[in-house]
Each structure stands twice: as structure tokens, then as C-alpha cells.
């Protein structure tokens, strides 16, 4: 690698669904050998830049996660009344190469690292029909080097700029997703106007429809505003009923799984066709669905997990249909319900969702 003799091949363009909601994005999938080479450079660069990154930058960093960002955002929404929900339009497709390379050069004394970053930025994308598309900006998502380059660029373009221009304003950033907390609407408007100009300076643009100022409305903050909800990392923050430690109900500003994330998961669940898989045993079904369902529960159930209960109950409904389809003697409703109750009582964690929702929807 250090000799400079490696030349990366084109990356393959693959369209995938977005991680936490509706829509799709284009990934640039490198070859196995190219991914190994990118990992070598990414590790060399990460060792240099990780110590300088801002503490409120969470994306693709060691010992930090999206849930850490959501938890910090929740706490700060309780402390300040206003939020700027930032959306950088097509960040990975529009980030300017010269600024990325300048940031890399400022943080490494290894010429071969800068050389390969330049080569990967300029590599063409191979489309589904086999044709090659040249690019003049952007870094394809899906590569091993893209996250560290994106974080490094935004460290200078956003993190340090915010710290310098608005030292009292706190934020959370997960790569190109960011939330900024303000103490007043006037401050939020000033910061947003400055951010629009700042993004223009560095060759980016805030999405005019998705970037907005949000009022953190709850039982204590009862003002009115056009926007009182925003979505961050698959969680929608909005006023929600919560029970206090004393047992009384109160309206808090809290995160829960977003509608887009629920829709995406529901479509995946429907595509499984669990009720038709009578060729599988209960053990086979559990081995198949449990790892996926646990992943949903661990991520989307970390905050306000009751919002996930209807989805988990829906899995149970599919399993009940599977039970009645597979076993003739259990096709009667009462017999099936009796067998279900016995299974839940004797093996309460056989299916992952039973730990939280062992029942079947009443409408089933």
C-alpha cells in the first residue's frame, strides 16, 4: 500500500432502503480487495483524527452509538425549548473533494494516505447496466473509507464552526444528521440563518423542506408553534404521555420509534409470510426471526418501548395463524389459544417478543 502501486477499481452502485424510514439511497459497493485496502487507510487515518473529534459527534466512532446520540438529544430537549432539525441535502453525493483532501492533508503526514483518498474519491461508479458514471464530487456510501472522510469533513465544516461561532449552543451529530438545541426561537432563527450560509460556503445545502425549527412542547411548555415534532436516527421526538415515578400521568417530550421505521419494519414482517411457513418447525421459526426481532427491540425499544408493542403483537398474530395452519387439532380458536397460553407459560422467552408482549391482539 505505501508504495502507491494499488489502483482501485470502480464501485458497484446498489440501491437499498434507508436505515430508519422511507425512501432509498445508493450505495457504492467496493470489491473485497478494495474494501481491505480502504480499511487499512481508514484505520491509519482514524488513529490520527479520532482524538480531535468533537464529543457530540457520534457516527461510526469507537464506543459511541446512535442510541447514545438519541439519549443525549432527549436530555437536552428537556433542558432547552427549541431545536433545529438539520437535513443536509444529498451530503454523500455533493461533498466537495478538494475540501475533503485538505482536511486529510491537515491530519496525516503519510503521503500514501492522501494519495489513496484522492484515488477513491475519483473512482467511477458502475451502474446496474454495466456502464460507468464519472463523478466530480461526493464519496459513495458503503465504502470503508467514507464514514471517516465524512466525519473529518463535517468536523471542520460544522463541529468546529459551531463551537467557534455559537459556543453556548449544543448539538448532536451522527455523520450528516444533526440536531441543534437553542434556548429561544430568536436564537434558533439566528443559528439556522448562519448555518444556511455556512453550508453554502463549504459547498453543501440544507434541505429547504426537511430542515426546520421545532418547539419542544410538553406539559410544562405549552406554547404553540407550527412544528412540535422531529425525527432523529429513526426516533420521532414529540409530546407523549408518560408516567412519573409517583404514578401520575404527564406530557413529556420524548422519542419513540418513528412512523417511517414502523412502516419499513411492518413491510419486512409481512414479506416473511410467517403464517404460511408450515414447512418449518417452531424451533426453525424462532431461529429465523429471533435475531432480527431482538435487533428491533434493542434499538427501537431503548426509549418509549410501548410504541413497539403493537408491532410485536402483530408478530404473535402471525405465529398464531401459523399454529392453526400447521396443526389440524389446533384449528379451533379455543384449542389454539390454550396451546398458546401453555407455550408462553412454559417457555416465556422462546420467541424474542414474548419477553415484552406475550399476548395476541384482541382484534385477531
mmCIF file of C-alpha atoms in Angstrom:
data_model
loop_
_atom_site.group_PDB
_atom_site.id
_atom_site.type_symbol
_atom_site.label_atom_id
_atom_site.label_comp_id
_atom_site.label_asym_id
_atom_site.label_seq_id
_atom_site.Cartn_x
_atom_site.Cartn_y
_atom_site.Cartn_z
ATOM 1 C CA UNK A 1 0.000 0.000 0.000
ATOM 2 C CA UNK A 2 2.668 2.518 0.976
ATOM 3 C CA UNK A 3 4.364 2.095 -2.425
ATOM 4 C CA UNK A 4 1.384 3.701 -4.166
ATOM 5 C CA UNK A 5 1.050 0.824 -6.638
ATOM 6 C CA UNK A 6 -2.601 -0.007 -5.862
ATOM 7 C CA UNK A 7 -5.279 1.400 -8.182
ATOM 8 C CA UNK A 8 -8.895 0.910 -7.010
ATOM 9 C CA UNK A 9 -11.492 -0.487 -9.446
ATOM 10 C CA UNK A 10 -14.946 1.104 -9.980
ATOM 11 C CA UNK A 11 -17.503 0.684 -7.185
ATOM 12 C CA UNK A 12 -20.816 -1.012 -7.922
ATOM 13 C CA UNK A 13 -23.959 1.100 -7.409
ATOM 14 C CA UNK A 14 -26.633 -0.716 -5.360
ATOM 15 C CA UNK A 15 -29.970 0.813 -4.349
ATOM 16 C CA UNK A 16 -31.097 -0.024 -0.806
ATOM 17 C CA UNK A 17 -33.830 1.130 1.570
ATOM 18 C CA UNK A 18 -32.869 3.821 4.072
ATOM 19 C CA UNK A 19 -31.978 2.524 7.515
ATOM 20 C CA UNK A 20 -34.689 4.192 9.585
ATOM 21 C CA UNK A 21 -37.530 5.023 7.258
ATOM 22 C CA UNK A 22 -38.990 5.634 3.826
ATOM 23 C CA UNK A 23 -37.048 6.077 0.621
ATOM 24 C CA UNK A 24 -33.909 4.581 -0.859
ATOM 25 C CA UNK A 25 -30.266 5.523 -1.150
ATOM 26 C CA UNK A 26 -27.459 4.471 -3.497
ATOM 27 C CA UNK A 27 -24.550 2.548 -2.001
ATOM 28 C CA UNK A 28 -21.188 2.280 -3.686
ATOM 29 C CA UNK A 29 -20.102 -1.301 -3.029
ATOM 30 C CA UNK A 30 -16.341 -1.888 -3.463
ATOM 31 C CA UNK A 31 -14.700 -5.202 -4.264
ATOM 32 C CA UNK A 32 -13.440 -7.322 -1.373
ATOM 33 C CA UNK A 33 -9.820 -6.403 -2.083
ATOM 34 C CA UNK A 34 -10.719 -2.733 -2.330
ATOM 35 C CA UNK A 35 -12.594 -2.873 0.980
ATOM 36 C CA UNK A 36 -9.497 -4.358 2.643
ATOM 37 C CA UNK A 37 -7.338 -1.582 1.193
ATOM 38 C CA UNK A 38 -9.836 1.076 2.333
ATOM 39 C CA UNK A 39 -9.877 -0.400 5.829
ATOM 40 C CA UNK A 40 -6.081 -0.125 6.047
ATOM 41 C CA UNK A 41 -6.203 3.569 5.146
ATOM 42 C CA UNK A 42 -9.250 4.235 7.341
ATOM 43 C CA UNK A 43 -7.504 2.741 10.378
ATOM 44 C CA UNK A 44 -4.349 4.753 9.741
ATOM 45 C CA UNK A 45 -6.381 7.944 9.424
ATOM 46 C CA UNK A 46 -8.677 7.176 12.364
ATOM 47 C CA UNK A 47 -5.701 6.865 14.724
ATOM 48 C CA UNK A 48 -4.823 10.468 13.899
ATOM 49 C CA UNK A 49 -8.242 12.126 13.826
ATOM 50 C CA UNK A 50 -10.249 10.304 16.491
ATOM 51 C CA UNK A 51 -8.658 12.255 19.391
ATOM 52 C CA UNK A 52 -9.606 15.621 17.825
ATOM 53 C CA UNK A 53 -13.244 14.845 17.038
ATOM 54 C CA UNK A 54 -15.953 16.714 18.906
ATOM 55 C CA UNK A 55 -17.572 14.860 21.850
ATOM 56 C CA UNK A 56 -21.021 15.421 20.314
ATOM 57 C CA UNK A 57 -20.091 13.646 17.086
ATOM 58 C CA UNK A 58 -21.444 10.083 17.346
ATOM 59 C CA UNK A 59 -21.457 8.448 13.923
ATOM 60 C CA UNK A 60 -19.140 5.494 13.239
ATOM 61 C CA UNK A 61 -16.883 6.214 16.190
ATOM 62 C CA UNK A 62 -15.449 3.779 18.761
ATOM 63 C CA UNK A 63 -17.562 3.283 21.903
ATOM 64 C CA UNK A 64 -20.321 5.586 20.581
ATOM 65 C CA UNK A 65 -23.651 4.645 19.092
ATOM 66 C CA UNK A 66 -26.812 6.090 17.610
ATOM 67 C CA UNK A 67 -28.600 5.345 20.895
ATOM 68 C CA UNK A 68 -26.047 7.476 22.742
ATOM 69 C CA UNK A 69 -26.916 10.352 20.406
ATOM 70 C CA UNK A 70 -30.656 9.822 20.937
ATOM 71 C CA UNK A 71 -30.215 9.732 24.731
ATOM 72 C CA UNK A 72 -28.209 12.962 24.732
ATOM 73 C CA UNK A 73 -30.727 14.609 22.421
ATOM 74 C CA UNK A 74 -33.591 13.601 24.702
ATOM 75 C CA UNK A 75 -31.893 15.061 27.767
ATOM 76 C CA UNK A 76 -31.130 18.340 26.028
ATOM 77 C CA UNK A 77 -34.655 18.635 24.645
ATOM 78 C CA UNK A 78 -35.832 18.586 28.257
ATOM 79 C CA UNK A 79 -33.365 21.373 29.105
ATOM 80 C CA UNK A 80 -33.925 23.742 26.156
ATOM 81 C CA UNK A 81 -37.172 24.721 24.439
ATOM 82 C CA UNK A 82 -36.171 24.883 20.790
ATOM 83 C CA UNK A 83 -34.481 22.578 18.312
ATOM 84 C CA UNK A 84 -33.147 22.955 14.781
ATOM 85 C CA UNK A 85 -33.680 19.713 12.900
ATOM 86 C CA UNK A 86 -30.925 19.792 10.263
ATOM 87 C CA UNK A 87 -31.028 17.894 6.998
ATOM 88 C CA UNK A 88 -28.089 18.274 4.611
ATOM 89 C CA UNK A 89 -29.364 17.635 1.095
ATOM 90 C CA UNK A 90 -27.570 14.710 -0.629
ATOM 91 C CA UNK A 91 -24.475 15.062 1.542
ATOM 92 C CA UNK A 92 -22.609 11.957 0.325
ATOM 93 C CA UNK A 93 -23.310 12.907 -3.303
ATOM 94 C CA UNK A 94 -22.271 16.543 -3.047
ATOM 95 C CA UNK A 95 -19.372 16.858 -0.580
ATOM 96 C CA UNK A 96 -16.548 18.722 -2.440
ATOM 97 C CA UNK A 97 -13.403 16.678 -2.944
ATOM 98 C CA UNK A 98 -10.876 19.490 -2.529
ATOM 99 C CA UNK A 99 -12.078 20.254 0.993
ATOM 100 C CA UNK A 100 -12.001 16.563 1.937
ATOM 101 C CA UNK A 101 -8.423 16.214 0.706
ATOM 102 C CA UNK A 102 -7.396 19.416 2.510
ATOM 103 C CA UNK A 103 -8.809 18.023 5.764
ATOM 104 C CA UNK A 104 -6.943 14.749 5.264
ATOM 105 C CA UNK A 105 -3.665 16.526 4.486
ATOM 106 C CA UNK A 106 -4.013 18.557 7.691
ATOM 107 C CA UNK A 107 -4.250 15.396 9.781
ATOM 108 C CA UNK A 108 -1.711 12.964 8.394
ATOM 109 C CA UNK A 109 1.968 13.012 7.469
ATOM 110 C CA UNK A 110 1.611 9.854 5.355
ATOM 111 C CA UNK A 111 1.666 10.750 1.634
ATOM 112 C CA UNK A 112 0.223 7.376 0.617
ATOM 113 C CA UNK A 113 -2.916 8.006 2.717
ATOM 114 C CA UNK A 114 -3.596 11.254 0.841
ATOM 115 C CA UNK A 115 -2.793 9.519 -2.464
ATOM 116 C CA UNK A 116 -5.335 6.730 -1.939
ATOM 117 C CA UNK A 117 -8.022 9.055 -0.619
ATOM 118 C CA UNK A 118 -7.667 11.023 -3.848
ATOM 119 C CA UNK A 119 -7.925 7.872 -5.929
ATOM 120 C CA UNK A 120 -11.016 6.593 -4.119
ATOM 121 C CA UNK A 121 -12.747 9.934 -4.456
ATOM 122 C CA UNK A 122 -12.199 9.924 -8.213
ATOM 123 C CA UNK A 123 -13.133 6.297 -8.882
ATOM 124 C CA UNK A 124 -16.203 5.942 -11.157
ATOM 125 C CA UNK A 125 -19.447 4.207 -10.195
ATOM 126 C CA UNK A 126 -20.576 1.135 -12.142
ATOM 127 C CA UNK A 127 -24.340 1.219 -12.769
ATOM 128 C CA UNK A 128 -26.673 -1.774 -12.983
ATOM 129 C CA UNK A 129 -26.387 -1.880 -16.788
ATOM 130 C CA UNK A 130 -22.590 -2.095 -16.565
ATOM 131 C CA UNK A 131 -21.909 1.474 -17.675
ATOM 132 C CA UNK A 132 -19.552 3.711 -15.724
ATOM 133 C CA UNK A 133 -20.553 7.098 -14.361
ATOM 134 C CA UNK A 134 -17.822 9.597 -13.641
ATOM 135 C CA UNK A 135 -18.207 11.869 -10.630
ATOM 136 C CA UNK A 136 -16.824 15.289 -9.762
ATOM 137 C CA UNK A 137 -17.821 15.379 -6.082
ATOM 138 C CA UNK A 138 -19.145 13.161 -3.293
ATOM 139 C CA UNK A 139 -17.960 9.968 -1.634
ATOM 140 C CA UNK A 140 -20.010 6.787 -2.178
ATOM 141 C CA UNK A 141 -21.784 5.417 0.862
ATOM 142 C CA UNK A 142 -20.975 1.803 1.593
ATOM 143 C CA UNK A 143 -17.212 2.076 1.427
ATOM 144 C CA UNK A 144 -14.980 1.595 4.443
ATOM 145 C CA UNK A 145 -13.323 4.976 3.967
ATOM 146 C CA UNK A 146 -16.469 7.124 3.529
ATOM 147 C CA UNK A 147 -17.508 7.395 7.224
ATOM 148 C CA UNK A 148 -14.130 8.677 8.390
ATOM 149 C CA UNK A 149 -13.949 11.136 5.467
ATOM 150 C CA UNK A 150 -17.486 12.380 6.156
ATOM 151 C CA UNK A 151 -16.749 12.837 9.864
ATOM 152 C CA UNK A 152 -13.490 14.613 9.141
ATOM 153 C CA UNK A 153 -15.103 16.992 6.648
ATOM 154 C CA UNK A 154 -18.015 17.826 8.957
ATOM 155 C CA UNK A 155 -15.645 18.200 11.912
ATOM 156 C CA UNK A 156 -14.322 21.336 10.223
ATOM 157 C CA UNK A 157 -17.424 22.345 8.288
ATOM 158 C CA UNK A 158 -19.860 22.004 11.201
ATOM 159 C CA UNK A 159 -18.496 20.929 14.607
ATOM 160 C CA UNK A 160 -15.595 23.354 14.975
ATOM 161 C CA UNK A 161 -17.552 26.128 13.273
ATOM 162 C CA UNK A 162 -20.437 25.720 15.739
ATOM 163 C CA UNK A 163 -18.016 25.694 18.665
ATOM 164 C CA UNK A 164 -16.370 28.881 17.414
ATOM 165 C CA UNK A 165 -19.444 30.840 16.276
ATOM 166 C CA UNK A 166 -22.008 29.648 18.859
ATOM 167 C CA UNK A 167 -20.044 28.308 21.847
ATOM 168 C CA UNK A 168 -23.115 28.087 24.096
ATOM 169 C CA UNK A 169 -25.243 26.130 21.616
ATOM 170 C CA UNK A 170 -25.185 22.351 21.997
ATOM 171 C CA UNK A 171 -25.809 19.782 19.288
ATOM 172 C CA UNK A 172 -25.670 16.089 18.418
ATOM 173 C CA UNK A 173 -24.344 14.961 15.056
ATOM 174 C CA UNK A 174 -24.441 11.478 13.604
ATOM 175 C CA UNK A 175 -22.467 11.863 10.358
ATOM 176 C CA UNK A 176 -24.779 14.096 8.253
ATOM 177 C CA UNK A 177 -27.775 14.002 10.654
ATOM 178 C CA UNK A 178 -27.714 16.741 13.288
ATOM 179 C CA UNK A 179 -29.911 18.353 15.929
ATOM 180 C CA UNK A 180 -29.094 21.783 17.387
ATOM 181 C CA UNK A 181 -30.577 22.958 20.706
ATOM 182 C CA UNK A 182 -31.490 26.604 21.290
ATOM 183 C CA UNK A 183 -32.886 28.488 24.270
ATOM 184 C CA UNK A 184 -35.250 30.701 22.256
ATOM 185 C CA UNK A 185 -36.934 30.927 18.879
ATOM 186 C CA UNK A 186 -34.920 34.039 18.080
ATOM 187 C CA UNK A 187 -31.655 32.207 18.769
ATOM 188 C CA UNK A 188 -32.810 29.273 16.652
ATOM 189 C CA UNK A 189 -33.550 31.594 13.734
ATOM 190 C CA UNK A 190 -30.127 33.253 14.041
ATOM 191 C CA UNK A 191 -28.294 29.936 14.192
ATOM 192 C CA UNK A 192 -30.273 28.489 11.278
ATOM 193 C CA UNK A 193 -29.615 31.532 9.087
ATOM 194 C CA UNK A 194 -25.896 31.261 9.869
ATOM 195 C CA UNK A 195 -25.922 27.527 9.143
ATOM 196 C CA UNK A 196 -27.546 28.051 5.749
ATOM 197 C CA UNK A 197 -24.729 30.419 4.853
ATOM 198 C CA UNK A 198 -22.070 28.147 6.335
ATOM 199 C CA UNK A 199 -23.234 25.119 4.339
ATOM 200 C CA UNK A 200 -23.171 27.240 1.197
ATOM 201 C CA UNK A 201 -19.575 28.262 1.983
ATOM 202 C CA UNK A 202 -18.427 24.635 2.186
ATOM 203 C CA UNK A 203 -20.274 23.500 -0.942
ATOM 204 C CA UNK A 204 -23.340 21.960 0.711
ATOM 205 C CA UNK A 205 -27.003 22.876 1.051
ATOM 206 C CA UNK A 206 -29.597 22.385 3.776
ATOM 207 C CA UNK A 207 -32.763 20.704 2.550
ATOM 208 C CA UNK A 208 -35.306 23.552 2.425
ATOM 209 C CA UNK A 209 -38.305 21.355 3.330
ATOM 210 C CA UNK A 210 -36.753 18.964 5.844
ATOM 211 C CA UNK A 211 -34.703 21.494 7.831
ATOM 212 C CA UNK A 212 -36.941 23.195 10.385
ATOM 213 C CA UNK A 213 -37.196 24.840 13.780
ATOM 214 C CA UNK A 214 -39.132 22.747 16.311
ATOM 215 C CA UNK A 215 -40.706 23.732 19.625
ATOM 216 C CA UNK A 216 -40.212 21.101 22.370
ATOM 217 C CA UNK A 217 -43.765 21.175 23.662
ATOM 218 C CA UNK A 218 -44.748 19.257 26.791
ATOM 219 C CA UNK A 219 -46.824 19.601 29.954
ATOM 220 C CA UNK A 220 -44.665 22.478 31.172
ATOM 221 C CA UNK A 221 -44.002 24.207 27.841
ATOM 222 C CA UNK A 222 -47.471 24.850 26.484
ATOM 223 C CA UNK A 223 -46.839 27.379 23.728
ATOM 224 C CA UNK A 224 -47.956 26.806 20.154
ATOM 225 C CA UNK A 225 -45.767 26.522 17.065
ATOM 226 C CA UNK A 226 -46.014 25.138 13.535
ATOM 227 C CA UNK A 227 -43.650 22.232 14.291
ATOM 228 C CA UNK A 228 -43.633 20.324 17.590
ATOM 229 C CA UNK A 229 -42.014 17.065 16.418
ATOM 230 C CA UNK A 230 -38.882 15.930 14.605
ATOM 231 C CA UNK A 231 -37.252 12.634 13.689
ATOM 232 C CA UNK A 232 -33.643 11.766 14.501
ATOM 233 C CA UNK A 233 -31.995 8.384 13.840
ATOM 234 C CA UNK A 234 -35.294 6.537 13.480
ATOM 235 C CA UNK A 235 -36.880 8.095 16.581
ATOM 236 C CA UNK A 236 -39.621 10.712 16.474
ATOM 237 C CA UNK A 237 -39.430 13.268 19.288
ATOM 238 C CA UNK A 238 -42.815 14.757 20.180
ATOM 239 C CA UNK A 239 -45.161 15.330 23.146
ATOM 240 C CA UNK A 240 -46.107 11.950 24.645
ATOM 241 C CA UNK A 241 -47.920 10.733 27.712
ATOM 242 C CA UNK A 242 -45.538 9.393 30.341
ATOM 243 C CA UNK A 243 -45.996 8.057 33.845
ATOM 244 C CA UNK A 244 -43.942 9.718 36.585
ATOM 245 C CA UNK A 245 -42.245 7.910 39.456
ATOM 246 C CA UNK A 246 -45.240 8.712 41.646
ATOM 247 C CA UNK A 247 -47.605 7.052 39.174
ATOM 248 C CA UNK A 248 -49.251 10.180 37.798
ATOM 249 C CA UNK A 249 -49.541 10.849 34.057
ATOM 250 C CA UNK A 250 -47.784 13.792 32.482
ATOM 251 C CA UNK A 251 -46.988 15.006 28.943
ATOM 252 C CA UNK A 252 -43.281 14.824 28.201
ATOM 253 C CA UNK A 253 -41.208 15.496 25.090
ATOM 254 C CA UNK A 254 -39.870 12.036 24.336
ATOM 255 C CA UNK A 255 -38.529 9.879 21.500
ATOM 256 C CA UNK A 256 -40.213 6.719 20.198
ATOM 257 C CA UNK A 257 -39.889 4.653 17.040
ATOM 258 C CA UNK A 258 -40.829 6.764 14.030
ATOM 259 C CA UNK A 259 -43.766 6.058 11.735
ATOM 260 C CA UNK A 260 -41.431 5.545 8.776
ATOM 261 C CA UNK A 261 -39.405 2.975 10.727
ATOM 262 C CA UNK A 262 -42.586 1.171 11.788
ATOM 263 C CA UNK A 263 -43.792 1.101 8.179
ATOM 264 C CA UNK A 264 -40.492 -0.314 6.958
ATOM 265 C CA UNK A 265 -40.386 -2.996 9.658
ATOM 266 C CA UNK A 266 -44.045 -3.851 9.052
ATOM 267 C CA UNK A 267 -43.352 -4.363 5.343
ATOM 268 C CA UNK A 268 -40.425 -6.651 6.178
ATOM 269 C CA UNK A 269 -42.559 -8.621 8.614
ATOM 270 C CA UNK A 270 -45.334 -9.011 6.035
ATOM 271 C CA UNK A 271 -42.828 -10.191 3.423
ATOM 272 C CA UNK A 272 -41.810 -13.098 5.676
ATOM 273 C CA UNK A 273 -45.240 -14.709 5.380
ATOM 274 C CA UNK A 274 -44.780 -16.477 8.715
ATOM 275 C CA UNK A 275 -48.312 -17.869 8.759
ATOM 276 C CA UNK A 276 -47.638 -19.742 5.517
ATOM 277 C CA UNK A 277 -44.359 -21.354 6.584
ATOM 278 C CA UNK A 278 -45.909 -24.602 7.796
ATOM 279 C CA UNK A 279 -42.846 -26.404 6.430
ATOM 280 C CA UNK A 280 -40.891 -25.034 9.387
ATOM 281 C CA UNK A 281 -40.995 -26.134 12.993
ATOM 282 C CA UNK A 282 -41.403 -23.721 15.896
ATOM 283 C CA UNK A 283 -37.663 -24.070 16.557
ATOM 284 C CA UNK A 284 -36.897 -23.166 12.947
ATOM 285 C CA UNK A 285 -39.130 -20.100 13.162
ATOM 286 C CA UNK A 286 -37.536 -18.965 16.412
ATOM 287 C CA UNK A 287 -34.024 -19.331 14.983
ATOM 288 C CA UNK A 288 -35.077 -17.359 11.940
ATOM 289 C CA UNK A 289 -36.960 -14.424 13.449
ATOM 290 C CA UNK A 290 -35.453 -14.019 16.929
ATOM 291 C CA UNK A 291 -32.149 -12.354 15.924
ATOM 292 C CA UNK A 292 -33.996 -9.806 13.777
ATOM 293 C CA UNK A 293 -36.725 -9.121 16.337
ATOM 294 C CA UNK A 294 -34.143 -8.745 19.118
ATOM 295 C CA UNK A 295 -32.360 -6.171 16.968
ATOM 296 C CA UNK A 296 -35.608 -4.190 16.615
ATOM 297 C CA UNK A 297 -36.266 -4.434 20.341
ATOM 298 C CA UNK A 298 -32.723 -3.476 21.351
ATOM 299 C CA UNK A 299 -32.675 -0.394 19.129
ATOM 300 C CA UNK A 300 -36.243 0.870 18.871
ATOM 301 C CA UNK A 301 -37.223 -0.334 22.326
ATOM 302 C CA UNK A 302 -34.491 1.622 24.095
ATOM 303 C CA UNK A 303 -36.847 4.595 24.528
ATOM 304 C CA UNK A 304 -40.630 4.567 24.988
ATOM 305 C CA UNK A 305 -40.753 0.892 24.116
ATOM 306 C CA UNK A 306 -44.546 0.688 24.392
ATOM 307 C CA UNK A 307 -44.683 2.257 20.915
ATOM 308 C CA UNK A 308 -43.202 -1.020 19.677
ATOM 309 C CA UNK A 309 -45.804 -3.241 21.370
ATOM 310 C CA UNK A 310 -48.392 -3.237 18.526
ATOM 311 C CA UNK A 311 -45.722 -4.433 16.098
ATOM 312 C CA UNK A 312 -44.604 -7.213 18.457
ATOM 313 C CA UNK A 313 -48.224 -8.236 18.975
ATOM 314 C CA UNK A 314 -48.569 -8.441 15.201
ATOM 315 C CA UNK A 315 -45.723 -10.972 15.108
ATOM 316 C CA UNK A 316 -47.680 -13.025 17.645
ATOM 317 C CA UNK A 317 -50.759 -12.831 15.426
ATOM 318 C CA UNK A 318 -48.790 -14.267 12.509
ATOM 319 C CA UNK A 319 -47.449 -17.025 14.748
ATOM 320 C CA UNK A 320 -50.961 -17.905 15.919
ATOM 321 C CA UNK A 321 -52.079 -18.191 12.309
ATOM 322 C CA UNK A 322 -49.059 -20.396 11.650
ATOM 323 C CA UNK A 323 -50.011 -22.594 14.624
ATOM 324 C CA UNK A 324 -53.574 -23.102 13.404
ATOM 325 C CA UNK A 325 -52.451 -23.726 9.827
ATOM 326 C CA UNK A 326 -49.812 -26.284 10.793
ATOM 327 C CA UNK A 327 -51.749 -28.380 13.332
ATOM 328 C CA UNK A 328 -55.210 -29.676 12.492
ATOM 329 C CA UNK A 329 -56.150 -30.239 16.108
ATOM 330 C CA UNK A 330 -55.465 -26.573 16.906
ATOM 331 C CA UNK A 331 -57.568 -25.026 14.159
ATOM 332 C CA UNK A 332 -60.307 -24.227 16.629
ATOM 333 C CA UNK A 333 -59.807 -20.863 18.286
ATOM 334 C CA UNK A 334 -60.137 -22.082 21.870
ATOM 335 C CA UNK A 335 -57.741 -25.004 21.401
ATOM 336 C CA UNK A 336 -55.181 -22.732 19.737
ATOM 337 C CA UNK A 337 -55.413 -20.135 22.491
ATOM 338 C CA UNK A 338 -54.993 -22.822 25.133
ATOM 339 C CA UNK A 339 -51.886 -24.174 23.403
ATOM 340 C CA UNK A 340 -50.521 -20.618 23.062
ATOM 341 C CA UNK A 341 -51.043 -19.860 26.750
ATOM 342 C CA UNK A 342 -49.288 -23.087 27.725
ATOM 343 C CA UNK A 343 -46.324 -22.368 25.447
ATOM 344 C CA UNK A 344 -45.908 -18.835 26.806
ATOM 345 C CA UNK A 345 -46.142 -20.073 30.402
ATOM 346 C CA UNK A 346 -43.597 -22.876 29.987
ATOM 347 C CA UNK A 347 -41.183 -21.102 27.604
ATOM 348 C CA UNK A 348 -41.666 -17.352 28.167
ATOM 349 C CA UNK A 349 -38.620 -16.350 26.078
ATOM 350 C CA UNK A 350 -38.887 -18.893 23.281
ATOM 351 C CA UNK A 351 -39.731 -16.084 20.871
ATOM 352 C CA UNK A 352 -37.921 -12.813 21.499
ATOM 353 C CA UNK A 353 -41.035 -10.621 21.544
ATOM 354 C CA UNK A 354 -42.667 -12.733 24.288
ATOM 355 C CA UNK A 355 -40.385 -11.050 26.841
ATOM 356 C CA UNK A 356 -42.400 -7.854 26.291
ATOM 357 C CA UNK A 357 -45.622 -8.896 24.555
ATOM 358 C CA UNK A 358 -46.757 -12.486 25.106
ATOM 359 C CA UNK A 359 -50.371 -11.839 24.072
ATOM 360 C CA UNK A 360 -52.226 -11.862 20.762
ATOM 361 C CA UNK A 361 -54.035 -8.714 19.541
ATOM 362 C CA UNK A 362 -57.632 -8.588 20.743
ATOM 363 C CA UNK A 363 -58.828 -7.856 17.211
ATOM 364 C CA UNK A 364 -57.319 -11.090 15.891
#
